[in-house]
XYZ file of C-alpha atoms in Angstrom:
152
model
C 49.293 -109.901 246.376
C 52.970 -110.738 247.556
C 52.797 -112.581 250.853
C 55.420 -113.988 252.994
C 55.022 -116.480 255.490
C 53.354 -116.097 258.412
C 52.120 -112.125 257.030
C 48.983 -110.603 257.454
C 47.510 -107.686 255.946
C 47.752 -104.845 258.488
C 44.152 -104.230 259.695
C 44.754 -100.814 260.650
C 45.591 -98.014 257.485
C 47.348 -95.887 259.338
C 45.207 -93.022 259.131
C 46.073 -92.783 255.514
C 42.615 -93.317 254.296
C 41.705 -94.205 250.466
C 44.833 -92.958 249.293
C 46.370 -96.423 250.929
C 44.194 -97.908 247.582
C 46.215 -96.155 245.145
C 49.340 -98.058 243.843
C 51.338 -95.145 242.720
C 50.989 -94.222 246.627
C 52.523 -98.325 247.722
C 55.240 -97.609 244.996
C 56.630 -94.144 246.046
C 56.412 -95.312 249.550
C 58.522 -98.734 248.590
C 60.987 -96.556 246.201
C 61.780 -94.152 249.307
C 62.462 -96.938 251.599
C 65.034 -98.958 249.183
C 66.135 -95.310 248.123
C 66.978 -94.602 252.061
C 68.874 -97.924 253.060
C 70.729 -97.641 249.603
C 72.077 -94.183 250.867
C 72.535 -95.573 254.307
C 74.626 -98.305 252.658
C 76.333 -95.995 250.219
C 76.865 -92.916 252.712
C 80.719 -93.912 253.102
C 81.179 -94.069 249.198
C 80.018 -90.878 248.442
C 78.467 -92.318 244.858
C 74.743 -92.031 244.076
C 72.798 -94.683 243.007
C 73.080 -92.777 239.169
C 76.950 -93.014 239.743
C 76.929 -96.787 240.776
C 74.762 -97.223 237.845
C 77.622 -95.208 234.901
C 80.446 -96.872 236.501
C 79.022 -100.465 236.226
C 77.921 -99.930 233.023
C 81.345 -98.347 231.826
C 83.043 -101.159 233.621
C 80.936 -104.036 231.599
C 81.640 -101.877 228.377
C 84.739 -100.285 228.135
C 84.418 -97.249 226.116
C 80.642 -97.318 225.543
C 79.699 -93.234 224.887
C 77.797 -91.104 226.637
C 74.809 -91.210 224.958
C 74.566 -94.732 225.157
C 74.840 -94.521 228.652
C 71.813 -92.456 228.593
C 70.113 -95.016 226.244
C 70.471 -97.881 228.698
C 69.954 -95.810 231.996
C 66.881 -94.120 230.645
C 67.807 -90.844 231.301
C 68.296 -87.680 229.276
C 71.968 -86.560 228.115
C 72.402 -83.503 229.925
C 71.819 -85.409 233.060
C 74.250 -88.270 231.955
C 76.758 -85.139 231.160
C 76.390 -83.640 234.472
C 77.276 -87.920 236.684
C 80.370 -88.262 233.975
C 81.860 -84.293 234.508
C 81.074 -85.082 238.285
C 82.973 -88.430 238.214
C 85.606 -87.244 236.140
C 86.011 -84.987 238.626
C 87.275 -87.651 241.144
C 89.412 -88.820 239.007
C 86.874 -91.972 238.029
C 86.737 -91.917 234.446
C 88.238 -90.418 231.332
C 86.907 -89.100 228.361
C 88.624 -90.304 224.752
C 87.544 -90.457 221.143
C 86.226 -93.420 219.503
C 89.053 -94.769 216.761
C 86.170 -95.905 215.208
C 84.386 -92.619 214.693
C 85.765 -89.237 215.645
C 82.274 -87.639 216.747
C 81.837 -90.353 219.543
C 83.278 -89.274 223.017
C 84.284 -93.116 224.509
C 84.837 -93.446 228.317
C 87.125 -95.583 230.678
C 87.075 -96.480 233.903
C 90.514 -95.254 235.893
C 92.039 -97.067 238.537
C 89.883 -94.799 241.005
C 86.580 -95.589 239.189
C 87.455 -99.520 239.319
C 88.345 -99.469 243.000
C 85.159 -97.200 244.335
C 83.346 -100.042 241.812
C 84.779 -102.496 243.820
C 83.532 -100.886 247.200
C 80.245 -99.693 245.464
C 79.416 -103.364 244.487
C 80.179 -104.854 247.941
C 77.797 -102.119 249.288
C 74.786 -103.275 246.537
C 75.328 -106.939 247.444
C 74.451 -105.965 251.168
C 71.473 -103.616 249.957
C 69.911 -106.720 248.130
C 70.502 -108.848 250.709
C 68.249 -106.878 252.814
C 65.757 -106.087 250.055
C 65.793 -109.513 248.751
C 64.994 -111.249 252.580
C 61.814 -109.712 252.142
C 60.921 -112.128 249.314
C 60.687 -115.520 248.416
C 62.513 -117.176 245.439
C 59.128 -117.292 243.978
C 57.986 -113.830 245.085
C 61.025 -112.310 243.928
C 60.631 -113.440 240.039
C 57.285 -112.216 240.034
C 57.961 -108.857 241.769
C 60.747 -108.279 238.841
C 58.138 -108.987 235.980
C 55.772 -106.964 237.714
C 57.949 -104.061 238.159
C 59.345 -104.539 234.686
C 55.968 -104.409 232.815
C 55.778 -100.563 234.492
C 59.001 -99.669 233.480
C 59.671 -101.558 230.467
């Protein structure tokens, strides 16, 4: 179990009975909380966390396509589609074609999409900070492995 100093197990459940012993339960109830203070932290941007995720990845890979966007977020194409058209939209990104093959849609950040990156990442660096107090240096590695043997 992941301690910090000083905690102790609540001795009360909170009247949520067994379910409190399922860990699909402590990991839906840890994604909503992070998933709240993100938007909390992100409310002035306007961006999702999905939107965050294409324009940092466009921005480390200029002109990486769509569906390899997908292929490194994990997510389907039609949903990758539906963040670029939206982001696009603000004027974020633009579409081109690959010199390198002419069936490969490429994308670019525009001056928009770098500046709301800019804003975007100084909101994430004050969402870790208060996920990250939570943990230990120690606690923190091992919560990552953890967290990456379910979802890697």
């Amino acid at each position: 179990m992941l301690t910090q100093p000083n905690y102790a197990p609540p001795t009360d459940d909170g009247g949520i009975g067994a379910i409190g012993d399922i860990l699909g339960f402590h990991i839906r109830l840890a994604h909503g909380a992070v998933y709240r203070h993100f938007m909390d932290t992100f409310e002035h941007l306007g961006l999702t966390q999905k939107q965050v995720s294409v324009l940092w990845l466009m921005d480390d890979h200029p002109g990486i396509a769509q569906a390899e966007l997908a292929r490194r977020l994990q997510m389907d194409r039609a949903t990758v589609m539906a963040i670029v058209n939206r982001l696009q939209a603000r004027d974020f990104l633009e579409r081109g074609q690959s010199s390198e093959d002419r069936r490969r849609q490429t994308l670019t950040l525009r001056p928009a999409g770098k500046a709301a990156l800019v804003e975007a990442r100084k909101a994430i660096a004050e969402h870790e900070k208060w996920l990250k107090q939570r943990f230990n240096k120690r606690e923190f590695k091992q919560l990552i492995g953890l967290l990456t043997r379910i979802h890697g």
